[in-house]
């Protein structure tokens, strides 16, 4: 039973992780030093840094990459500590874009993006550099489509349903969200899985909430580890990232009952409400 589940879901998760990593890598490769200069020029004030951090993360689909770049610029003396905070906080907003795209079911277009990206890579001429980013962007959502198809049979598996029942305890769910995000090194993966499972009726909106909450804290682990080899201000920026996300979690906890009732009252899509929660945490 468990082997079949792992065989069905793990390949999709691996493709998702690989797709996000390669997409981020290709975007950074295409933009190169221009991307770093763009962040530097758009962070003259913390407010401008907030918007540039959100935009950068929405483009490269990785808040971790944006945060690490910001810490590196602080360490190099290019970016001030105060201005780096805007970039880091903005990255938390930008990372919600992936979940919104999943909730809007853009996964339908994933195969077309893969095909288009592949063709451009082969015969793109001067636009050939766009081929791989488009291909890997499609792969990210194609893998989620694969996971979504694979988890349908879990709706009737009593062992799995009993396991997910434990997520009704908000603190267990938060812990699971933190651990999964540290394991996958991506809050987008954790939130994406929560959205996919909710869309397929495997877990309820109430059970998915704590996972999303935990993912926002778990995503700070990478920057905390990376900053250990950097200067004092870089370490402070990484700690501010952690405290900001932790404070967001603590502030929203008292209002969760009202937020849980919101999808029912407005008859909105629960998966979209998960995305809204991720933005509210910022």
mmCIF file of C-alpha atoms in Angstrom:
data_model
loop_
_atom_site.group_PDB
_atom_site.id
_atom_site.type_symbol
_atom_site.label_atom_id
_atom_site.label_comp_id
_atom_site.label_asym_id
_atom_site.label_seq_id
_atom_site.Cartn_x
_atom_site.Cartn_y
_atom_site.Cartn_z
ATOM 1 C CA UNK A 1 0.000 0.000 0.000
ATOM 2 C CA UNK A 2 2.622 2.525 1.114
ATOM 3 C CA UNK A 3 4.991 1.434 -1.652
ATOM 4 C CA UNK A 4 2.291 2.040 -4.272
ATOM 5 C CA UNK A 5 1.571 5.472 -2.814
ATOM 6 C CA UNK A 6 5.264 6.405 -2.823
ATOM 7 C CA UNK A 7 5.689 5.132 -6.377
ATOM 8 C CA UNK A 8 2.699 7.152 -7.526
ATOM 9 C CA UNK A 9 3.475 10.459 -5.817
ATOM 10 C CA UNK A 10 7.273 10.678 -5.365
ATOM 11 C CA UNK A 11 8.151 10.879 -9.095
ATOM 12 C CA UNK A 12 5.783 13.850 -9.420
ATOM 13 C CA UNK A 13 7.307 15.570 -6.379
ATOM 14 C CA UNK A 14 10.832 14.964 -7.709
ATOM 15 C CA UNK A 15 9.874 16.440 -11.089
ATOM 16 C CA UNK A 16 8.292 19.418 -9.306
ATOM 17 C CA UNK A 17 11.456 20.070 -7.296
ATOM 18 C CA UNK A 18 13.647 19.621 -10.362
ATOM 19 C CA UNK A 19 11.425 21.873 -12.467
ATOM 20 C CA UNK A 20 11.473 24.736 -9.952
ATOM 21 C CA UNK A 21 15.232 24.435 -9.402
ATOM 22 C CA UNK A 22 16.030 24.376 -13.116
ATOM 23 C CA UNK A 23 13.556 27.132 -13.967
ATOM 24 C CA UNK A 24 15.091 29.419 -11.317
ATOM 25 C CA UNK A 25 18.573 28.501 -12.531
ATOM 26 C CA UNK A 26 17.737 29.220 -16.183
ATOM 27 C CA UNK A 27 16.105 32.575 -15.392
ATOM 28 C CA UNK A 28 19.121 33.620 -13.328
ATOM 29 C CA UNK A 29 21.427 32.404 -16.094
ATOM 30 C CA UNK A 30 19.546 34.414 -18.731
ATOM 31 C CA UNK A 31 19.425 37.560 -16.613
ATOM 32 C CA UNK A 32 22.870 37.048 -15.062
ATOM 33 C CA UNK A 33 24.470 40.133 -13.599
ATOM 34 C CA UNK A 34 21.581 42.256 -14.892
ATOM 35 C CA UNK A 35 19.314 40.627 -12.311
ATOM 36 C CA UNK A 36 21.620 41.561 -9.454
ATOM 37 C CA UNK A 37 21.949 45.120 -10.763
ATOM 38 C CA UNK A 38 18.176 45.339 -11.103
ATOM 39 C CA UNK A 39 17.691 44.406 -7.442
ATOM 40 C CA UNK A 40 20.366 46.906 -6.434
ATOM 41 C CA UNK A 41 18.795 49.738 -8.455
ATOM 42 C CA UNK A 42 15.246 48.989 -7.306
ATOM 43 C CA UNK A 43 16.072 48.896 -3.604
ATOM 44 C CA UNK A 44 16.924 52.505 -2.894
ATOM 45 C CA UNK A 45 14.203 52.424 -0.229
ATOM 46 C CA UNK A 46 12.640 49.516 1.730
ATOM 47 C CA UNK A 47 9.276 50.133 -0.013
ATOM 48 C CA UNK A 48 10.823 49.859 -3.469
ATOM 49 C CA UNK A 49 12.690 46.803 -2.230
ATOM 50 C CA UNK A 50 9.381 45.232 -1.217
ATOM 51 C CA UNK A 51 7.991 45.532 -4.744
ATOM 52 C CA UNK A 52 11.228 44.422 -6.393
ATOM 53 C CA UNK A 53 11.456 41.389 -4.076
ATOM 54 C CA UNK A 54 7.876 40.389 -4.866
ATOM 55 C CA UNK A 55 8.377 40.884 -8.613
ATOM 56 C CA UNK A 56 11.713 39.050 -8.668
ATOM 57 C CA UNK A 57 10.288 36.068 -6.813
ATOM 58 C CA UNK A 58 7.199 35.953 -9.034
ATOM 59 C CA UNK A 59 9.514 35.794 -12.074
ATOM 60 C CA UNK A 60 12.081 33.260 -10.871
ATOM 61 C CA UNK A 61 9.535 31.246 -8.814
ATOM 62 C CA UNK A 62 11.852 30.955 -5.818
ATOM 63 C CA UNK A 63 11.775 33.128 -2.712
ATOM 64 C CA UNK A 64 14.859 31.260 -1.513
ATOM 65 C CA UNK A 65 16.874 32.402 -4.556
ATOM 66 C CA UNK A 66 15.750 36.031 -4.100
ATOM 67 C CA UNK A 67 16.546 35.944 -0.377
ATOM 68 C CA UNK A 68 19.983 34.372 -0.860
ATOM 69 C CA UNK A 69 20.826 36.957 -3.543
ATOM 70 C CA UNK A 70 19.757 39.747 -1.175
ATOM 71 C CA UNK A 71 21.919 38.306 1.621
ATOM 72 C CA UNK A 72 24.849 38.025 -0.789
ATOM 73 C CA UNK A 73 24.462 41.663 -1.808
ATOM 74 C CA UNK A 74 24.396 42.701 1.858
ATOM 75 C CA UNK A 75 27.492 40.613 2.513
ATOM 76 C CA UNK A 76 29.237 42.293 -0.445
ATOM 77 C CA UNK A 77 28.321 45.736 0.859
ATOM 78 C CA UNK A 78 26.204 46.473 -2.226
ATOM 79 C CA UNK A 79 22.869 46.468 -0.384
ATOM 80 C CA UNK A 80 22.210 47.985 3.036
ATOM 81 C CA UNK A 81 20.671 45.930 5.836
ATOM 82 C CA UNK A 82 17.518 48.077 5.989
ATOM 83 C CA UNK A 83 16.925 47.972 2.228
ATOM 84 C CA UNK A 84 17.485 44.200 2.148
ATOM 85 C CA UNK A 85 14.517 43.762 4.488
ATOM 86 C CA UNK A 86 12.165 45.108 1.826
ATOM 87 C CA UNK A 87 13.466 42.570 -0.701
ATOM 88 C CA UNK A 88 13.159 39.695 1.760
ATOM 89 C CA UNK A 89 9.643 40.647 2.841
ATOM 90 C CA UNK A 90 8.616 41.103 -0.798
ATOM 91 C CA UNK A 91 9.921 37.631 -1.621
ATOM 92 C CA UNK A 92 7.309 36.209 0.751
ATOM 93 C CA UNK A 93 4.570 37.864 -1.302
ATOM 94 C CA UNK A 94 6.005 36.806 -4.664
ATOM 95 C CA UNK A 95 6.229 33.142 -3.657
ATOM 96 C CA UNK A 96 2.416 32.991 -3.422
ATOM 97 C CA UNK A 97 2.191 33.369 -7.212
ATOM 98 C CA UNK A 98 2.921 29.667 -7.782
ATOM 99 C CA UNK A 99 0.038 28.606 -5.547
ATOM 100 C CA UNK A 100 -2.324 31.043 -7.291
ATOM 101 C CA UNK A 101 -1.374 29.628 -10.702
ATOM 102 C CA UNK A 102 -2.108 26.107 -9.428
ATOM 103 C CA UNK A 103 -5.446 27.165 -7.949
ATOM 104 C CA UNK A 104 -6.441 28.767 -11.254
ATOM 105 C CA UNK A 105 -5.623 25.402 -12.886
ATOM 106 C CA UNK A 106 -2.975 26.725 -15.259
ATOM 107 C CA UNK A 107 -1.674 23.133 -15.144
ATOM 108 C CA UNK A 108 -3.904 22.543 -18.194
ATOM 109 C CA UNK A 109 -1.437 24.536 -20.320
ATOM 110 C CA UNK A 110 1.652 22.749 -18.950
ATOM 111 C CA UNK A 111 2.056 20.232 -21.832
ATOM 112 C CA UNK A 112 1.853 23.051 -24.382
ATOM 113 C CA UNK A 113 4.520 25.044 -22.530
ATOM 114 C CA UNK A 114 6.809 21.997 -22.480
ATOM 115 C CA UNK A 115 6.359 21.455 -26.237
ATOM 116 C CA UNK A 116 6.796 25.155 -27.073
ATOM 117 C CA UNK A 117 9.888 25.411 -24.864
ATOM 118 C CA UNK A 118 11.414 22.321 -26.486
ATOM 119 C CA UNK A 119 10.787 23.621 -30.016
ATOM 120 C CA UNK A 120 12.248 27.049 -29.204
ATOM 121 C CA UNK A 121 15.342 25.363 -27.719
ATOM 122 C CA UNK A 122 15.857 23.498 -31.003
ATOM 123 C CA UNK A 123 15.019 26.117 -33.644
ATOM 124 C CA UNK A 124 14.600 29.343 -31.693
ATOM 125 C CA UNK A 125 17.425 31.235 -33.349
ATOM 126 C CA UNK A 126 18.116 34.417 -31.379
ATOM 127 C CA UNK A 127 15.239 33.514 -29.037
ATOM 128 C CA UNK A 128 16.704 30.120 -28.233
ATOM 129 C CA UNK A 129 17.648 31.315 -24.731
ATOM 130 C CA UNK A 130 13.919 31.431 -23.865
ATOM 131 C CA UNK A 131 13.394 27.757 -24.657
ATOM 132 C CA UNK A 132 14.658 26.194 -21.431
ATOM 133 C CA UNK A 133 12.908 28.642 -19.045
ATOM 134 C CA UNK A 134 9.581 28.009 -20.827
ATOM 135 C CA UNK A 135 10.221 24.246 -20.843
ATOM 136 C CA UNK A 136 10.980 24.079 -17.114
ATOM 137 C CA UNK A 137 8.088 26.413 -16.269
ATOM 138 C CA UNK A 138 5.794 23.955 -18.025
ATOM 139 C CA UNK A 139 7.486 21.031 -16.255
ATOM 140 C CA UNK A 140 6.705 22.567 -12.838
ATOM 141 C CA UNK A 141 2.966 22.523 -13.508
ATOM 142 C CA UNK A 142 3.000 19.298 -15.516
ATOM 143 C CA UNK A 143 4.484 17.530 -12.486
ATOM 144 C CA UNK A 144 1.686 18.918 -10.324
ATOM 145 C CA UNK A 145 -0.801 17.593 -12.844
ATOM 146 C CA UNK A 146 0.892 14.214 -12.515
ATOM 147 C CA UNK A 147 0.624 14.360 -8.714
ATOM 148 C CA UNK A 148 -3.026 15.425 -8.956
ATOM 149 C CA UNK A 149 -3.824 12.400 -11.125
ATOM 150 C CA UNK A 150 -1.877 10.042 -8.863
ATOM 151 C CA UNK A 151 -3.567 11.036 -5.602
ATOM 152 C CA UNK A 152 -7.158 10.461 -6.749
ATOM 153 C CA UNK A 153 -7.187 6.892 -5.448
ATOM 154 C CA UNK A 154 -6.200 8.105 -1.971
ATOM 155 C CA UNK A 155 -9.747 9.366 -1.425
ATOM 156 C CA UNK A 156 -10.826 5.803 -0.659
ATOM 157 C CA UNK A 157 -7.735 4.685 1.288
ATOM 158 C CA UNK A 158 -8.689 4.479 5.008
ATOM 159 C CA UNK A 159 -5.054 4.374 6.174
ATOM 160 C CA UNK A 160 -4.289 7.654 4.403
ATOM 161 C CA UNK A 161 -7.482 9.306 5.627
ATOM 162 C CA UNK A 162 -6.595 8.375 9.215
ATOM 163 C CA UNK A 163 -3.119 9.825 8.733
ATOM 164 C CA UNK A 164 -4.467 13.104 7.356
ATOM 165 C CA UNK A 165 -6.998 13.336 10.190
ATOM 166 C CA UNK A 166 -4.087 14.156 12.487
ATOM 167 C CA UNK A 167 -3.576 17.345 10.464
ATOM 168 C CA UNK A 168 -6.794 18.663 12.001
ATOM 169 C CA UNK A 169 -4.592 19.499 14.974
ATOM 170 C CA UNK A 170 -3.220 22.861 13.916
ATOM 171 C CA UNK A 171 0.123 22.457 15.693
ATOM 172 C CA UNK A 172 0.788 19.070 14.096
ATOM 173 C CA UNK A 173 -0.104 20.571 10.714
ATOM 174 C CA UNK A 174 2.233 23.521 11.262
ATOM 175 C CA UNK A 175 5.022 21.121 12.220
ATOM 176 C CA UNK A 176 4.405 19.056 9.073
ATOM 177 C CA UNK A 177 4.505 22.233 6.952
ATOM 178 C CA UNK A 178 7.801 23.313 8.523
ATOM 179 C CA UNK A 179 9.426 19.876 8.116
ATOM 180 C CA UNK A 180 8.266 19.422 4.514
ATOM 181 C CA UNK A 181 9.557 22.866 3.537
ATOM 182 C CA UNK A 182 12.932 22.250 5.172
ATOM 183 C CA UNK A 183 13.084 18.848 3.438
ATOM 184 C CA UNK A 184 12.109 20.179 -0.015
ATOM 185 C CA UNK A 185 13.881 23.540 0.469
ATOM 186 C CA UNK A 186 10.857 25.228 -1.081
ATOM 187 C CA UNK A 187 7.652 26.624 0.373
ATOM 188 C CA UNK A 188 6.216 26.589 -3.161
ATOM 189 C CA UNK A 189 6.429 22.793 -3.203
ATOM 190 C CA UNK A 190 4.740 22.428 0.195
ATOM 191 C CA UNK A 191 1.988 24.930 -0.606
ATOM 192 C CA UNK A 192 1.562 23.470 -4.091
ATOM 193 C CA UNK A 193 1.018 20.000 -2.647
ATOM 194 C CA UNK A 194 -1.473 21.392 -0.116
ATOM 195 C CA UNK A 195 -3.434 23.082 -2.912
ATOM 196 C CA UNK A 196 -3.388 19.956 -5.103
ATOM 197 C CA UNK A 197 -4.532 17.732 -2.222
ATOM 198 C CA UNK A 198 -7.309 20.194 -1.396
ATOM 199 C CA UNK A 199 -8.470 20.406 -5.003
ATOM 200 C CA UNK A 200 -8.703 16.608 -5.127
ATOM 201 C CA UNK A 201 -10.571 16.301 -1.831
ATOM 202 C CA UNK A 202 -7.778 14.357 -0.113
ATOM 203 C CA UNK A 203 -7.555 16.884 2.705
ATOM 204 C CA UNK A 204 -9.963 19.598 3.767
ATOM 205 C CA UNK A 205 -9.330 23.323 3.695
ATOM 206 C CA UNK A 206 -9.049 23.262 7.493
ATOM 207 C CA UNK A 207 -6.365 20.556 7.322
ATOM 208 C CA UNK A 208 -4.398 22.359 4.590
ATOM 209 C CA UNK A 209 -4.285 25.654 6.509
ATOM 210 C CA UNK A 210 -1.664 24.607 9.105
ATOM 211 C CA UNK A 211 0.587 23.174 6.373
ATOM 212 C CA UNK A 212 0.613 26.528 4.561
ATOM 213 C CA UNK A 213 1.254 28.316 7.852
ATOM 214 C CA UNK A 214 4.203 26.047 8.630
ATOM 215 C CA UNK A 215 5.694 26.372 5.146
ATOM 216 C CA UNK A 216 6.166 30.112 5.651
ATOM 217 C CA UNK A 217 8.326 29.463 8.707
ATOM 218 C CA UNK A 218 10.179 26.492 7.211
ATOM 219 C CA UNK A 219 11.241 28.492 4.151
ATOM 220 C CA UNK A 220 13.531 30.628 6.345
ATOM 221 C CA UNK A 221 15.786 27.664 7.165
ATOM 222 C CA UNK A 222 17.870 27.969 3.981
ATOM 223 C CA UNK A 223 18.669 31.655 4.488
ATOM 224 C CA UNK A 224 19.547 31.053 8.158
ATOM 225 C CA UNK A 225 21.995 28.307 7.176
ATOM 226 C CA UNK A 226 23.466 30.261 4.240
ATOM 227 C CA UNK A 227 23.987 33.400 6.347
ATOM 228 C CA UNK A 228 26.245 31.619 8.863
ATOM 229 C CA UNK A 229 29.204 32.091 6.519
ATOM 230 C CA UNK A 230 28.391 35.784 5.910
ATOM 231 C CA UNK A 231 28.923 39.001 7.826
ATOM 232 C CA UNK A 232 26.941 40.352 10.784
ATOM 233 C CA UNK A 233 24.413 42.347 8.745
ATOM 234 C CA UNK A 234 23.686 39.366 6.476
ATOM 235 C CA UNK A 235 23.034 37.205 9.536
ATOM 236 C CA UNK A 236 20.761 39.912 10.929
ATOM 237 C CA UNK A 237 18.835 40.029 7.644
ATOM 238 C CA UNK A 238 18.373 36.240 7.727
ATOM 239 C CA UNK A 239 17.198 36.406 11.344
ATOM 240 C CA UNK A 240 14.787 39.233 10.422
ATOM 241 C CA UNK A 241 13.415 36.970 7.683
ATOM 242 C CA UNK A 242 12.772 34.231 10.251
ATOM 243 C CA UNK A 243 11.228 36.579 12.834
ATOM 244 C CA UNK A 244 9.030 38.258 10.204
ATOM 245 C CA UNK A 245 7.557 34.931 9.072
ATOM 246 C CA UNK A 246 7.210 33.634 12.627
ATOM 247 C CA UNK A 247 5.455 36.850 13.694
ATOM 248 C CA UNK A 248 3.085 36.541 10.726
ATOM 249 C CA UNK A 249 2.198 33.030 11.878
ATOM 250 C CA UNK A 250 1.588 34.118 15.492
ATOM 251 C CA UNK A 251 -0.498 37.133 14.444
ATOM 252 C CA UNK A 252 -2.835 35.154 12.195
ATOM 253 C CA UNK A 253 -3.430 32.239 14.592
ATOM 254 C CA UNK A 254 -6.140 34.027 16.643
ATOM 255 C CA UNK A 255 -8.046 34.891 13.452
ATOM 256 C CA UNK A 256 -7.976 31.415 11.892
ATOM 257 C CA UNK A 257 -11.558 30.470 12.878
ATOM 258 C CA UNK A 258 -12.889 33.501 10.982
ATOM 259 C CA UNK A 259 -10.646 32.738 8.020
ATOM 260 C CA UNK A 260 -11.800 29.098 7.934
ATOM 261 C CA UNK A 261 -15.438 30.249 7.696
ATOM 262 C CA UNK A 262 -14.651 32.669 4.867
ATOM 263 C CA UNK A 263 -14.710 30.136 1.978
ATOM 264 C CA UNK A 264 -18.060 28.780 3.159
ATOM 265 C CA UNK A 265 -19.623 32.208 3.555
ATOM 266 C CA UNK A 266 -18.373 33.518 0.211
ATOM 267 C CA UNK A 267 -18.660 30.169 -1.637
ATOM 268 C CA UNK A 268 -15.186 30.760 -3.015
ATOM 269 C CA UNK A 269 -12.640 28.138 -4.038
ATOM 270 C CA UNK A 270 -10.913 26.787 -0.886
ATOM 271 C CA UNK A 271 -7.633 26.434 -2.771
ATOM 272 C CA UNK A 272 -7.749 30.134 -3.664
ATOM 273 C CA UNK A 273 -8.336 30.885 0.002
ATOM 274 C CA UNK A 274 -5.109 29.037 0.812
ATOM 275 C CA UNK A 275 -3.326 31.361 -1.596
ATOM 276 C CA UNK A 276 -4.936 34.406 0.026
ATOM 277 C CA UNK A 277 -3.774 33.165 3.427
ATOM 278 C CA UNK A 278 -0.209 32.891 2.160
ATOM 279 C CA UNK A 279 -0.365 36.538 1.065
ATOM 280 C CA UNK A 280 -1.984 37.618 4.357
ATOM 281 C CA UNK A 281 0.928 36.065 6.265
ATOM 282 C CA UNK A 282 3.148 38.670 4.590
#
